[in-house]
Amino acid sequence: MKLTAEEKAILEGKEGQTKAKIMKTLVEFGELFGAKRFVPVTHDGHLVTSFGIGLLKPVYRIMDEIIDAGLKTDYPFTVDPRPIDYKNVKCGVLDKLIFSKIMYSKQKHYEEQLSKIGLKSKDSFTCTCYLKEVGNTPKYGDILSWAESSAVVFANSVLGARCNRNSGMLDIFGSILGKVPEFGLLTDEGRKADWIIEVKTSSLPEAQILGSAIGMKVMEDVPYVVGLDKFLGRTLDDKTISYLKDFGAATASNGAVGLYHIDHLTPEAKKLGKKNLVKENAKVYVIDDAELERVYKSYPVMWKDKDAKPTLCFIGCPHLSFEQLIEWTEKIENALKQSGKKKVVIRTIMTSAPKVLEKFKTTPEYKKLKDFGINFASICPLMYTNNPIAGGKPIITNSNKLRTYSKSRYYKDDDIVKIICGVK
Amino acid sequence: MAKKEKTVFKGRVICSGTYEGECVVSRQGLNTLATFQKSALMNKKKVIGSDQNNPDVYGKNLTGVALILPQTIGSTTGGLVIQTICQMGINPAALLFSEEIDSLAASGVILAKNWENSKIIAIDKLGKDILTAIKTGDKISVSVDGTVTLLQKKEEK
C-alpha cells in the first residue's frame, strides 16, 4: 500500500505503539487484497461485538490498550444488540446464573469500555442501526468501517454506501484510524455482479428463504437479482426496505454476501443498470418455487424430539422494523380470530431496536399485541439462544440467521403465525 | 487409463509454517461462528465442529489439524472468533483455502498473528481440486513455501 507521510508516521509508532499496531493490522489486511491506499471513513461506525462473553479475552485486553492510549473513534458508533434483558425476557434462576456469571460475565465492563471509545448512547444497541428511527443511516457513496453482516449488506445494497465485510475488531480499528484500506466492495469493479439470479417464482418469495438460497449458492460473490421487482415494485418504500433487510441478512448468514443488486430497485441497479453492473461471464442461478422448496426442506431440525411442542418463539432477527411490527399485529389478530383464542399459545418475543420500540409503543397496535400476550425486547435472539440451557429447548423462529446459529427451528411467516396462535 | 489425481498443491502464503498430520476437509463454505462457537463458549480444550448445516465438519475435532476449505462464510464476528480460538490455543494448526481468502478469515489470521503471537498457518489460492483430491482423515504436509502435499490416503494407513 502506498501510505501518506502521516500514515507512515503512525506505522512507525510516532503516535504510540497501540496505534502503530492498529495501522500495521489494517495495512496487512489491505495488502492481502491488493489495496493501494487508505480512504477516509465518512460516516458513523457500527460494531458487531456487543456481548460481554467472558471468554473473549482478546477484546477486553485490546479495548484496555486502546483506552490507555487515549484513542477514540473519529465518529460515534452504534453496536449490535445486547444479549440479555431480564426485565423483558424473563429467565429462570439457572438461566440467569449461566448468563450473568458465566456467559456474559463481562457485559457491564465491556459496555463501559465501549462508552469510553465512542459509543453513541445507551440506546445504540441494535443490528438495524440503519433504520430511520435509529438514525445511523449512511448516504449513497459513504465509506464505512462497519461490521455485522446484515447491516453491511443492507448499507451496501439498499443505501449504496461502501463497506467491506469487516470483522469484529477491524470495525473498531478502522473507526479509530478514521480510514480503511480501499479494496473489494469499496471499488467500482468490486461492486460488479458475478451472478445473475433469475427469480421465476409464482409469487413473492419468502425473503429469508430466497436470501438463504442465494447465499448458499454465491457465497461471497455479488448477485444481481432479476424478476423480483415484479413483486416488490420499483420503489424503496418501508415495506420493501423491510423485505430487503431480511433477505440480505439471510444472504449474509447462509453465505457471505456483502452486496446484492435488485434490478430496477436498489440504487446502483437503478443508476447503472444490469448492462453496466454484471460481469461478462456471470453465472446464472434460476430460482423457482421448486428450488425454494428444496432449500427449505434442506434445513436440518436439531431438536432432540423433532415432534416437541415449541415453548418459545423469536420474531425479529434482524430486529423488526416499525412497518413489520404493524404488519405482525394484523397477522396475529387475524390468526387469533381464526383460532378463537384471545392470546398466543406459545411465549412469543418480538425483538426490535430501542428507538423503533419507543415509537411503536405510542400506537394502538402495541396495546393490541400486548393484549395478545406478545413480549417485546431489544436483545439479540442469537446471543440469548446460544447457551447450553436454551440450546436444549424447542424454540421456533422465522429467522434464517437464528436458525443457522442456534438449534431454533425455522418456519415461514404464515406457518409460524398459525403455530403461535394455535390455528389448527 | 485412469487420470492420475493431483497430490501436490501450491498456494499463496499468508502466515507461513510447517505441518504434517491429518486434515479435515469442508467442501462447502465454513461458517466460522457456527463451527467454533459451541466449543469456545464452553471453554473446551478442543473444538468439535458445531455447525449443523455443514456435515463435513459437524462433530469432528478441529483443534491441531489442518482445515481445508473454500472460504469462510457467515457472521462478521468470524475474524474475532479465529483470534479468540488462537488465544485459547484450540485453533486448527493450519487453514488451507482453495479460493482467495475471504475478508473475515483474513482478519482472523492477521489479528491472531499481530495481537496473540499465534503461529496459525494460512495458505490460500490452492485451487478447487484440493477439495476433492484430499479427504478428511488423509495425512498431508504443509511447507513454508505454501506447498500442500498429500502424503497418505486414509484408507491406505
PDB file of N, CA, C and O in Angstrom, chain A residues 21 24-25 28-29 32-33 48-49 53 55-56 58-59 61-62 148-149 165-170 173 219-220 252-253 255 300 302 386 403-406, chain B residues 12 14 29 31 33-34 37 40-43 52-53 58 71 73-77 79-80 83-84 101-104 106-107 110-111 113-116:
ATOM      1  N   LYS A  21       0.230  -0.557  15.987  1.00  0.00           N
ATOM      2  CA  LYS A  21      -0.204  -1.953  15.798  1.00  0.00           C
ATOM      3  C   LYS A  21      -1.550  -2.014  15.059  1.00  0.00           C
ATOM      4  O   LYS A  21      -1.783  -2.899  14.242  1.00  0.00           O
ATOM      5  N   LYS A  24      -0.649  -1.319  11.480  1.00  0.00           N
ATOM      6  CA  LYS A  24       0.016  -2.498  10.896  1.00  0.00           C
ATOM      7  C   LYS A  24      -1.029  -3.550  10.511  1.00  0.00           C
ATOM      8  O   LYS A  24      -0.973  -4.142   9.423  1.00  0.00           O
ATOM      9  N   THR A  25      -1.992  -3.767  11.390  1.00  0.00           N
ATOM     10  CA  THR A  25      -3.033  -4.768  11.140  1.00  0.00           C
ATOM     11  C   THR A  25      -3.845  -4.390   9.900  1.00  0.00           C
ATOM     12  O   THR A  25      -4.099  -5.241   9.036  1.00  0.00           O
ATOM     13  N   GLU A  28      -1.655  -4.731   6.636  1.00  0.00           N
ATOM     14  CA  GLU A  28      -1.526  -6.143   6.228  1.00  0.00           C
ATOM     15  C   GLU A  28      -2.838  -6.656   5.635  1.00  0.00           C
ATOM     16  O   GLU A  28      -2.843  -7.393   4.655  1.00  0.00           O
ATOM     17  N   PHE A  29      -3.924  -6.251   6.245  1.00  0.00           N
ATOM     18  CA  PHE A  29      -5.256  -6.651   5.766  1.00  0.00           C
ATOM     19  C   PHE A  29      -5.475  -6.117   4.348  1.00  0.00           C
ATOM     20  O   PHE A  29      -5.864  -6.843   3.439  1.00  0.00           O
ATOM     21  N   LEU A  32      -3.222  -7.742   1.581  1.00  0.00           N
ATOM     22  CA  LEU A  32      -3.644  -9.099   1.218  1.00  0.00           C
ATOM     23  C   LEU A  32      -4.664  -9.074   0.075  1.00  0.00           C
ATOM     24  O   LEU A  32      -4.727  -9.982  -0.743  1.00  0.00           O
ATOM     25  N   PHE A  33      -5.433  -7.997   0.016  1.00  0.00           N
ATOM     26  CA  PHE A  33      -6.481  -7.898  -1.010  1.00  0.00           C
ATOM     27  C   PHE A  33      -6.132  -6.884  -2.104  1.00  0.00           C
ATOM     28  O   PHE A  33      -7.003  -6.445  -2.850  1.00  0.00           O
ATOM     29  N   VAL A  48     -19.940  -5.008  15.566  1.00  0.00           N
ATOM     30  CA  VAL A  48     -20.676  -6.269  15.708  1.00  0.00           C
ATOM     31  C   VAL A  48     -20.592  -6.816  17.131  1.00  0.00           C
ATOM     32  O   VAL A  48     -21.496  -7.507  17.588  1.00  0.00           O
ATOM     33  N   THR A  49     -19.523  -6.496  17.838  1.00  0.00           N
ATOM     34  CA  THR A  49     -19.308  -7.131  19.137  1.00  0.00           C
ATOM     35  C   THR A  49     -20.018  -6.326  20.225  1.00  0.00           C
ATOM     36  O   THR A  49     -19.553  -5.270  20.636  1.00  0.00           O
ATOM     37  N   ILE A  53     -19.019 -11.661  26.492  1.00  0.00           N
ATOM     38  CA  ILE A  53     -18.732 -13.067  26.788  1.00  0.00           C
ATOM     39  C   ILE A  53     -17.370 -13.151  27.474  1.00  0.00           C
ATOM     40  O   ILE A  53     -16.376 -12.635  26.950  1.00  0.00           O
ATOM     41  N   LEU A  55     -15.170 -15.260  27.756  1.00  0.00           N
ATOM     42  CA  LEU A  55     -14.027 -15.887  27.071  1.00  0.00           C
ATOM     43  C   LEU A  55     -13.411 -15.032  25.968  1.00  0.00           C
ATOM     44  O   LEU A  55     -12.359 -15.374  25.446  1.00  0.00           O
ATOM     45  N   LEU A  56     -14.042 -13.922  25.628  1.00  0.00           N
ATOM     46  CA  LEU A  56     -13.478 -13.060  24.578  1.00  0.00           C
ATOM     47  C   LEU A  56     -12.368 -12.172  25.145  1.00  0.00           C
ATOM     48  O   LEU A  56     -12.402 -10.943  25.031  1.00  0.00           O
ATOM     49  N   PRO A  58      -9.334 -11.495  24.238  1.00  0.00           N
ATOM     50  CA  PRO A  58      -8.608 -10.563  23.373  1.00  0.00           C
ATOM     51  C   PRO A  58      -9.321  -9.212  23.234  1.00  0.00           C
ATOM     52  O   PRO A  58      -8.674  -8.171  23.178  1.00  0.00           O
ATOM     53  N   VAL A  59     -10.649  -9.234  23.211  1.00  0.00           N
ATOM     54  CA  VAL A  59     -11.403  -7.984  23.031  1.00  0.00           C
ATOM     55  C   VAL A  59     -11.162  -7.030  24.195  1.00  0.00           C
ATOM     56  O   VAL A  59     -10.820  -5.859  23.996  1.00  0.00           O
ATOM     57  N   ARG A  61      -8.819  -7.007  26.423  1.00  0.00           N
ATOM     58  CA  ARG A  61      -7.408  -6.596  26.528  1.00  0.00           C
ATOM     59  C   ARG A  61      -7.092  -5.486  25.515  1.00  0.00           C
ATOM     60  O   ARG A  61      -6.487  -4.476  25.848  1.00  0.00           O
ATOM     61  N   ILE A  62      -7.546  -5.679  24.264  1.00  0.00           N
ATOM     62  CA  ILE A  62      -7.256  -4.673  23.228  1.00  0.00           C
ATOM     63  C   ILE A  62      -8.019  -3.378  23.535  1.00  0.00           C
ATOM     64  O   ILE A  62      -7.495  -2.279  23.361  1.00  0.00           O
ATOM     65  N   GLU A 148     -21.046  -6.483  11.320  1.00  0.00           N
ATOM     66  CA  GLU A 148     -22.420  -7.012  11.409  1.00  0.00           C
ATOM     67  C   GLU A 148     -22.872  -7.286   9.980  1.00  0.00           C
ATOM     68  O   GLU A 148     -23.221  -6.371   9.227  1.00  0.00           O
ATOM     69  N   SER A 149     -22.871  -8.563   9.670  1.00  0.00           N
ATOM     70  CA  SER A 149     -23.084  -8.974   8.279  1.00  0.00           C
ATOM     71  C   SER A 149     -24.387  -8.432   7.697  1.00  0.00           C
ATOM     72  O   SER A 149     -24.427  -7.995   6.543  1.00  0.00           O
ATOM     73  N   ARG A 165     -16.873  -6.500   4.164  1.00  0.00           N
ATOM     74  CA  ARG A 165     -17.328  -7.336   5.270  1.00  0.00           C
ATOM     75  C   ARG A 165     -16.205  -7.393   6.309  1.00  0.00           C
ATOM     76  O   ARG A 165     -15.399  -8.317   6.324  1.00  0.00           O
ATOM     77  N   ASN A 166     -16.147  -6.352   7.126  1.00  0.00           N
ATOM     78  CA  ASN A 166     -15.096  -6.275   8.135  1.00  0.00           C
ATOM     79  C   ASN A 166     -15.419  -7.200   9.298  1.00  0.00           C
ATOM     80  O   ASN A 166     -16.577  -7.403   9.631  1.00  0.00           O
ATOM     81  N   SER A 167     -14.374  -7.673   9.906  1.00  0.00           N
ATOM     82  CA  SER A 167     -14.571  -8.497  11.094  1.00  0.00           C
ATOM     83  C   SER A 167     -14.694  -7.609  12.330  1.00  0.00           C
ATOM     84  O   SER A 167     -14.255  -6.457  12.319  1.00  0.00           O
ATOM     85  N   GLY A 168     -15.276  -8.175  13.391  1.00  0.00           N
ATOM     86  CA  GLY A 168     -15.198  -7.544  14.699  1.00  0.00           C
ATOM     87  C   GLY A 168     -13.736  -7.252  14.992  1.00  0.00           C
ATOM     88  O   GLY A 168     -12.862  -8.022  14.614  1.00  0.00           O
ATOM     89  N   MET A 169     -13.420  -6.206  15.664  1.00  0.00           N
ATOM     90  CA  MET A 169     -12.091  -5.643  15.953  1.00  0.00           C
ATOM     91  C   MET A 169     -11.616  -4.758  14.806  1.00  0.00           C
ATOM     92  O   MET A 169     -11.210  -3.630  15.037  1.00  0.00           O
ATOM     93  N   LEU A 170     -11.699  -5.246  13.575  1.00  0.00           N
ATOM     94  CA  LEU A 170     -11.280  -4.392  12.467  1.00  0.00           C
ATOM     95  C   LEU A 170     -12.275  -3.245  12.261  1.00  0.00           C
ATOM     96  O   LEU A 170     -11.896  -2.172  11.773  1.00  0.00           O
ATOM     97  N   PHE A 173     -10.918  -0.779  14.637  1.00  0.00           N
ATOM     98  CA  PHE A 173      -9.628  -0.242  14.176  1.00  0.00           C
ATOM     99  C   PHE A 173      -9.829   0.818  13.077  1.00  0.00           C
ATOM    100  O   PHE A 173      -9.217   1.874  13.099  1.00  0.00           O
ATOM    101  N   MET A 219     -21.970 -17.705  -2.207  1.00  0.00           N
ATOM    102  CA  MET A 219     -21.019 -17.450  -1.113  1.00  0.00           C
ATOM    103  C   MET A 219     -20.701 -15.964  -0.992  1.00  0.00           C
ATOM    104  O   MET A 219     -21.540 -15.189  -0.620  1.00  0.00           O
ATOM    105  N   GLU A 220     -19.461 -15.522  -1.315  1.00  0.00           N
ATOM    106  CA  GLU A 220     -19.156 -14.093  -1.101  1.00  0.00           C
ATOM    107  C   GLU A 220     -19.260 -13.272  -2.386  1.00  0.00           C
ATOM    108  O   GLU A 220     -18.931 -12.083  -2.401  1.00  0.00           O
ATOM    109  N   ALA A 252     -26.291 -13.104   3.865  1.00  0.00           N
ATOM    110  CA  ALA A 252     -25.016 -12.902   4.551  1.00  0.00           C
ATOM    111  C   ALA A 252     -24.727 -13.962   5.605  1.00  0.00           C
ATOM    112  O   ALA A 252     -23.567 -14.235   5.904  1.00  0.00           O
ATOM    113  N   SER A 253     -25.758 -14.570   6.176  1.00  0.00           N
ATOM    114  CA  SER A 253     -25.523 -15.576   7.214  1.00  0.00           C
ATOM    115  C   SER A 253     -25.483 -16.985   6.635  1.00  0.00           C
ATOM    116  O   SER A 253     -24.728 -17.838   7.101  1.00  0.00           O
ATOM    117  N   GLY A 255     -24.629 -17.467   3.543  1.00  0.00           N
ATOM    118  CA  GLY A 255     -23.485 -17.353   2.643  1.00  0.00           C
ATOM    119  C   GLY A 255     -22.576 -16.270   3.187  1.00  0.00           C
ATOM    120  O   GLY A 255     -22.426 -16.159   4.410  1.00  0.00           O
ATOM    121  N   PRO A 300     -31.834 -28.689   8.489  1.00  0.00           N
ATOM    122  CA  PRO A 300     -31.967 -29.773   9.479  1.00  0.00           C
ATOM    123  C   PRO A 300     -32.740 -29.312  10.724  1.00  0.00           C
ATOM    124  O   PRO A 300     -32.645 -28.152  11.111  1.00  0.00           O
ATOM    125  N   MET A 302     -32.822 -29.619  14.570  1.00  0.00           N
ATOM    126  CA  MET A 302     -31.810 -30.043  15.538  1.00  0.00           C
ATOM    127  C   MET A 302     -32.381 -30.365  16.921  1.00  0.00           C
ATOM    128  O   MET A 302     -31.637 -30.621  17.858  1.00  0.00           O
ATOM    129  N   ASN A 386     -28.088 -18.891  22.470  1.00  0.00           N
ATOM    130  CA  ASN A 386     -26.795 -19.523  22.323  1.00  0.00           C
ATOM    131  C   ASN A 386     -26.195 -19.979  23.636  1.00  0.00           C
ATOM    132  O   ASN A 386     -25.045 -19.699  23.919  1.00  0.00           O
ATOM    133  N   ARG A 403     -31.756 -19.552  12.827  1.00  0.00           N
ATOM    134  CA  ARG A 403     -31.708 -20.992  12.550  1.00  0.00           C
ATOM    135  C   ARG A 403     -30.267 -21.454  12.330  1.00  0.00           C
ATOM    136  O   ARG A 403     -29.850 -22.502  12.826  1.00  0.00           O
ATOM    137  N   THR A 404     -29.507 -20.637  11.612  1.00  0.00           N
ATOM    138  CA  THR A 404     -28.142 -21.021  11.260  1.00  0.00           C
ATOM    139  C   THR A 404     -27.242 -21.141  12.485  1.00  0.00           C
ATOM    140  O   THR A 404     -26.397 -22.020  12.551  1.00  0.00           O
ATOM    141  N   TYR A 405     -27.441 -20.239  13.449  1.00  0.00           N
ATOM    142  CA  TYR A 405     -26.501 -20.181  14.573  1.00  0.00           C
ATOM    143  C   TYR A 405     -27.004 -20.825  15.859  1.00  0.00           C
ATOM    144  O   TYR A 405     -26.326 -20.770  16.876  1.00  0.00           O
ATOM    145  N   SER A 406     -28.213 -21.366  15.829  1.00  0.00           N
ATOM    146  CA  SER A 406     -28.719 -21.990  17.052  1.00  0.00           C
ATOM    147  C   SER A 406     -29.493 -23.243  16.654  1.00  0.00           C
ATOM    148  O   SER A 406     -29.531 -23.607  15.486  1.00  0.00           O
TER     149      SER A 406
ATOM    150  N   ARG B  12      -0.756 -19.393  -2.024  1.00  0.00           N
ATOM    151  CA  ARG B  12      -0.121 -18.146  -1.564  1.00  0.00           C
ATOM    152  C   ARG B  12       0.013 -18.209  -0.038  1.00  0.00           C
ATOM    153  O   ARG B  12      -0.948 -18.513   0.668  1.00  0.00           O
ATOM    154  N   ILE B  14       0.045 -16.826   3.511  1.00  0.00           N
ATOM    155  CA  ILE B  14      -0.424 -15.665   4.274  1.00  0.00           C
ATOM    156  C   ILE B  14       0.286 -15.655   5.634  1.00  0.00           C
ATOM    157  O   ILE B  14       0.858 -14.662   6.033  1.00  0.00           O
ATOM    158  N   GLY B  29     -18.493 -23.684   2.050  1.00  0.00           N
ATOM    159  CA  GLY B  29     -18.007 -22.560   2.837  1.00  0.00           C
ATOM    160  C   GLY B  29     -18.156 -22.840   4.323  1.00  0.00           C
ATOM    161  O   GLY B  29     -19.182 -23.350   4.756  1.00  0.00           O
ATOM    162  N   ASN B  31     -18.764 -21.873   8.006  1.00  0.00           N
ATOM    163  CA  ASN B  31     -19.331 -20.813   8.827  1.00  0.00           C
ATOM    164  C   ASN B  31     -18.559 -20.779  10.155  1.00  0.00           C
ATOM    165  O   ASN B  31     -18.731 -21.638  11.009  1.00  0.00           O
ATOM    166  N   LEU B  33     -18.441 -18.799  12.902  1.00  0.00           N
ATOM    167  CA  LEU B  33     -19.142 -18.689  14.186  1.00  0.00           C
ATOM    168  C   LEU B  33     -19.888 -19.980  14.506  1.00  0.00           C
ATOM    169  O   LEU B  33     -19.757 -20.538  15.594  1.00  0.00           O
ATOM    170  N   ALA B  34     -20.650 -20.482  13.526  1.00  0.00           N
ATOM    171  CA  ALA B  34     -21.442 -21.689  13.780  1.00  0.00           C
ATOM    172  C   ALA B  34     -20.539 -22.898  14.084  1.00  0.00           C
ATOM    173  O   ALA B  34     -20.909 -23.774  14.864  1.00  0.00           O
ATOM    174  N   GLN B  37     -18.247 -21.779  17.729  1.00  0.00           N
ATOM    175  CA  GLN B  37     -18.810 -21.080  18.886  1.00  0.00           C
ATOM    176  C   GLN B  37     -19.060 -21.989  20.084  1.00  0.00           C
ATOM    177  O   GLN B  37     -18.744 -21.625  21.214  1.00  0.00           O
ATOM    178  N   ALA B  40     -15.864 -22.949  21.955  1.00  0.00           N
ATOM    179  CA  ALA B  40     -15.229 -21.766  22.547  1.00  0.00           C
ATOM    180  C   ALA B  40     -16.039 -21.259  23.738  1.00  0.00           C
ATOM    181  O   ALA B  40     -15.480 -20.967  24.795  1.00  0.00           O
ATOM    182  N   LEU B  41     -17.380 -21.214  23.561  1.00  0.00           N
ATOM    183  CA  LEU B  41     -18.230 -20.702  24.639  1.00  0.00           C
ATOM    184  C   LEU B  41     -18.182 -21.597  25.870  1.00  0.00           C
ATOM    185  O   LEU B  41     -18.311 -21.137  26.997  1.00  0.00           O
ATOM    186  N   MET B  42     -18.017 -22.900  25.616  1.00  0.00           N
ATOM    187  CA  MET B  42     -17.999 -23.851  26.739  1.00  0.00           C
ATOM    188  C   MET B  42     -16.590 -24.016  27.308  1.00  0.00           C
ATOM    189  O   MET B  42     -16.358 -24.853  28.171  1.00  0.00           O
ATOM    190  N   ASN B  43     -15.640 -23.219  26.783  1.00  0.00           N
ATOM    191  CA  ASN B  43     -14.256 -23.259  27.247  1.00  0.00           C
ATOM    192  C   ASN B  43     -13.650 -24.658  27.157  1.00  0.00           C
ATOM    193  O   ASN B  43     -12.947 -25.119  28.063  1.00  0.00           O
ATOM    194  N   GLN B  52     -24.423 -27.396  12.369  1.00  0.00           N
ATOM    195  CA  GLN B  52     -25.330 -28.470  11.933  1.00  0.00           C
ATOM    196  C   GLN B  52     -25.604 -28.448  10.437  1.00  0.00           C
ATOM    197  O   GLN B  52     -26.077 -29.434   9.875  1.00  0.00           O
ATOM    198  N   ASN B  53     -25.306 -27.310   9.793  1.00  0.00           N
ATOM    199  CA  ASN B  53     -25.554 -27.191   8.350  1.00  0.00           C
ATOM    200  C   ASN B  53     -24.355 -27.620   7.517  1.00  0.00           C
ATOM    201  O   ASN B  53     -24.385 -27.501   6.292  1.00  0.00           O
ATOM    202  N   TYR B  58     -19.240 -31.119  11.099  1.00  0.00           N
ATOM    203  CA  TYR B  58     -20.082 -31.294  12.292  1.00  0.00           C
ATOM    204  C   TYR B  58     -19.617 -32.519  13.102  1.00  0.00           C
ATOM    205  O   TYR B  58     -19.498 -33.625  12.566  1.00  0.00           O
ATOM    206  N   GLN B  71     -13.629 -21.156   1.553  1.00  0.00           N
ATOM    207  CA  GLN B  71     -13.570 -19.843   2.207  1.00  0.00           C
ATOM    208  C   GLN B  71     -14.382 -19.956   3.482  1.00  0.00           C
ATOM    209  O   GLN B  71     -15.037 -20.963   3.711  1.00  0.00           O
ATOM    210  N   ILE B  73     -17.647 -18.278   5.700  1.00  0.00           N
ATOM    211  CA  ILE B  73     -18.888 -17.550   5.436  1.00  0.00           C
ATOM    212  C   ILE B  73     -19.506 -17.133   6.772  1.00  0.00           C
ATOM    213  O   ILE B  73     -19.036 -17.521   7.829  1.00  0.00           O
ATOM    214  N   GLY B  74     -20.602 -16.347   6.665  1.00  0.00           N
ATOM    215  CA  GLY B  74     -21.410 -16.057   7.847  1.00  0.00           C
ATOM    216  C   GLY B  74     -21.033 -14.784   8.583  1.00  0.00           C
ATOM    217  O   GLY B  74     -20.522 -13.832   7.989  1.00  0.00           O
ATOM    218  N   SER B  75     -21.272 -14.800   9.879  1.00  0.00           N
ATOM    219  CA  SER B  75     -21.189 -13.620  10.750  1.00  0.00           C
ATOM    220  C   SER B  75     -19.853 -12.900  10.666  1.00  0.00           C
ATOM    221  O   SER B  75     -18.793 -13.528  10.535  1.00  0.00           O
ATOM    222  N   THR B  76     -19.917 -11.570  10.813  1.00  0.00           N
ATOM    223  CA  THR B  76     -18.691 -10.783  10.810  1.00  0.00           C
ATOM    224  C   THR B  76     -17.952 -10.857  12.145  1.00  0.00           C
ATOM    225  O   THR B  76     -16.947 -10.175  12.333  1.00  0.00           O
ATOM    226  N   THR B  77     -18.442 -11.681  13.049  1.00  0.00           N
ATOM    227  CA  THR B  77     -17.625 -11.982  14.222  1.00  0.00           C
ATOM    228  C   THR B  77     -16.530 -12.990  13.858  1.00  0.00           C
ATOM    229  O   THR B  77     -15.673 -13.301  14.689  1.00  0.00           O
ATOM    230  N   GLY B  79     -13.680 -13.153  12.220  1.00  0.00           N
ATOM    231  CA  GLY B  79     -12.268 -12.874  12.486  1.00  0.00           C
ATOM    232  C   GLY B  79     -11.953 -12.918  13.967  1.00  0.00           C
ATOM    233  O   GLY B  79     -10.948 -13.483  14.405  1.00  0.00           O
ATOM    234  N   LEU B  80     -12.858 -12.344  14.731  1.00  0.00           N
ATOM    235  CA  LEU B  80     -12.693 -12.307  16.179  1.00  0.00           C
ATOM    236  C   LEU B  80     -12.746 -13.726  16.764  1.00  0.00           C
ATOM    237  O   LEU B  80     -12.026 -14.048  17.707  1.00  0.00           O
ATOM    238  N   GLN B  83      -9.405 -15.252  16.088  1.00  0.00           N
ATOM    239  CA  GLN B  83      -8.435 -14.678  17.029  1.00  0.00           C
ATOM    240  C   GLN B  83      -8.596 -15.307  18.414  1.00  0.00           C
ATOM    241  O   GLN B  83      -7.613 -15.676  19.070  1.00  0.00           O
ATOM    242  N   THR B  84      -9.846 -15.460  18.844  1.00  0.00           N
ATOM    243  CA  THR B  84     -10.106 -15.981  20.195  1.00  0.00           C
ATOM    244  C   THR B  84      -9.690 -17.452  20.331  1.00  0.00           C
ATOM    245  O   THR B  84      -9.066 -17.828  21.330  1.00  0.00           O
ATOM    246  N   ILE B 101      -8.526 -16.134   0.096  1.00  0.00           N
ATOM    247  CA  ILE B 101      -9.046 -15.999   1.462  1.00  0.00           C
ATOM    248  C   ILE B 101     -10.097 -14.879   1.494  1.00  0.00           C
ATOM    249  O   ILE B 101      -9.992 -13.899   0.766  1.00  0.00           O
ATOM    250  N   ASP B 102     -11.132 -15.056   2.310  1.00  0.00           N
ATOM    251  CA  ASP B 102     -12.166 -14.021   2.437  1.00  0.00           C
ATOM    252  C   ASP B 102     -11.746 -13.022   3.507  1.00  0.00           C
ATOM    253  O   ASP B 102     -10.834 -13.281   4.302  1.00  0.00           O
ATOM    254  N   SER B 103     -12.460 -11.892   3.555  1.00  0.00           N
ATOM    255  CA  SER B 103     -12.024 -10.800   4.443  1.00  0.00           C
ATOM    256  C   SER B 103     -12.109 -11.175   5.926  1.00  0.00           C
ATOM    257  O   SER B 103     -11.308 -10.695   6.726  1.00  0.00           O
ATOM    258  N   LEU B 104     -13.049 -12.032   6.282  1.00  0.00           N
ATOM    259  CA  LEU B 104     -13.201 -12.354   7.708  1.00  0.00           C
ATOM    260  C   LEU B 104     -12.115 -13.305   8.195  1.00  0.00           C
ATOM    261  O   LEU B 104     -11.509 -13.098   9.249  1.00  0.00           O
ATOM    262  N   ALA B 106      -9.244 -13.633   6.787  1.00  0.00           N
ATOM    263  CA  ALA B 106      -8.004 -12.850   6.716  1.00  0.00           C
ATOM    264  C   ALA B 106      -7.839 -12.006   7.976  1.00  0.00           C
ATOM    265  O   ALA B 106      -6.755 -11.961   8.577  1.00  0.00           O
ATOM    266  N   SER B 107      -8.933 -11.352   8.388  1.00  0.00           N
ATOM    267  CA  SER B 107      -8.888 -10.552   9.619  1.00  0.00           C
ATOM    268  C   SER B 107      -8.464 -11.435  10.789  1.00  0.00           C
ATOM    269  O   SER B 107      -7.633 -11.030  11.612  1.00  0.00           O
ATOM    270  N   ILE B 110      -4.712 -12.388  10.705  1.00  0.00           N
ATOM    271  CA  ILE B 110      -3.857 -11.205  10.937  1.00  0.00           C
ATOM    272  C   ILE B 110      -3.978 -10.748  12.400  1.00  0.00           C
ATOM    273  O   ILE B 110      -2.982 -10.421  13.045  1.00  0.00           O
ATOM    274  N   LEU B 111      -5.199 -10.748  12.923  1.00  0.00           N
ATOM    275  CA  LEU B 111      -5.387 -10.388  14.337  1.00  0.00           C
ATOM    276  C   LEU B 111      -4.642 -11.379  15.239  1.00  0.00           C
ATOM    277  O   LEU B 111      -3.977 -10.982  16.202  1.00  0.00           O
ATOM    278  N   LYS B 113      -2.044 -13.208  14.529  1.00  0.00           N
ATOM    279  CA  LYS B 113      -0.584 -13.043  14.386  1.00  0.00           C
ATOM    280  C   LYS B 113      -0.091 -11.797  15.136  1.00  0.00           C
ATOM    281  O   LYS B 113       0.867 -11.855  15.889  1.00  0.00           O
ATOM    282  N   ASN B 114      -0.773 -10.681  14.911  1.00  0.00           N
ATOM    283  CA  ASN B 114      -0.280  -9.406  15.452  1.00  0.00           C
ATOM    284  C   ASN B 114      -0.615  -9.171  16.915  1.00  0.00           C
ATOM    285  O   ASN B 114       0.095  -8.460  17.603  1.00  0.00           O
ATOM    286  N   TRP B 115      -1.709  -9.763  17.379  1.00  0.00           N
ATOM    287  CA  TRP B 115      -2.166  -9.435  18.736  1.00  0.00           C
ATOM    288  C   TRP B 115      -2.071 -10.620  19.692  1.00  0.00           C
ATOM    289  O   TRP B 115      -2.196 -10.453  20.895  1.00  0.00           O
ATOM    290  N   GLU B 116      -1.902 -11.849  19.161  1.00  0.00           N
ATOM    291  CA  GLU B 116      -1.831 -13.031  20.040  1.00  0.00           C
ATOM    292  C   GLU B 116      -0.548 -13.824  19.837  1.00  0.00           C
ATOM    293  O   GLU B 116      -0.386 -14.893  20.427  1.00  0.00           O
TER     294      GLU B 116
END
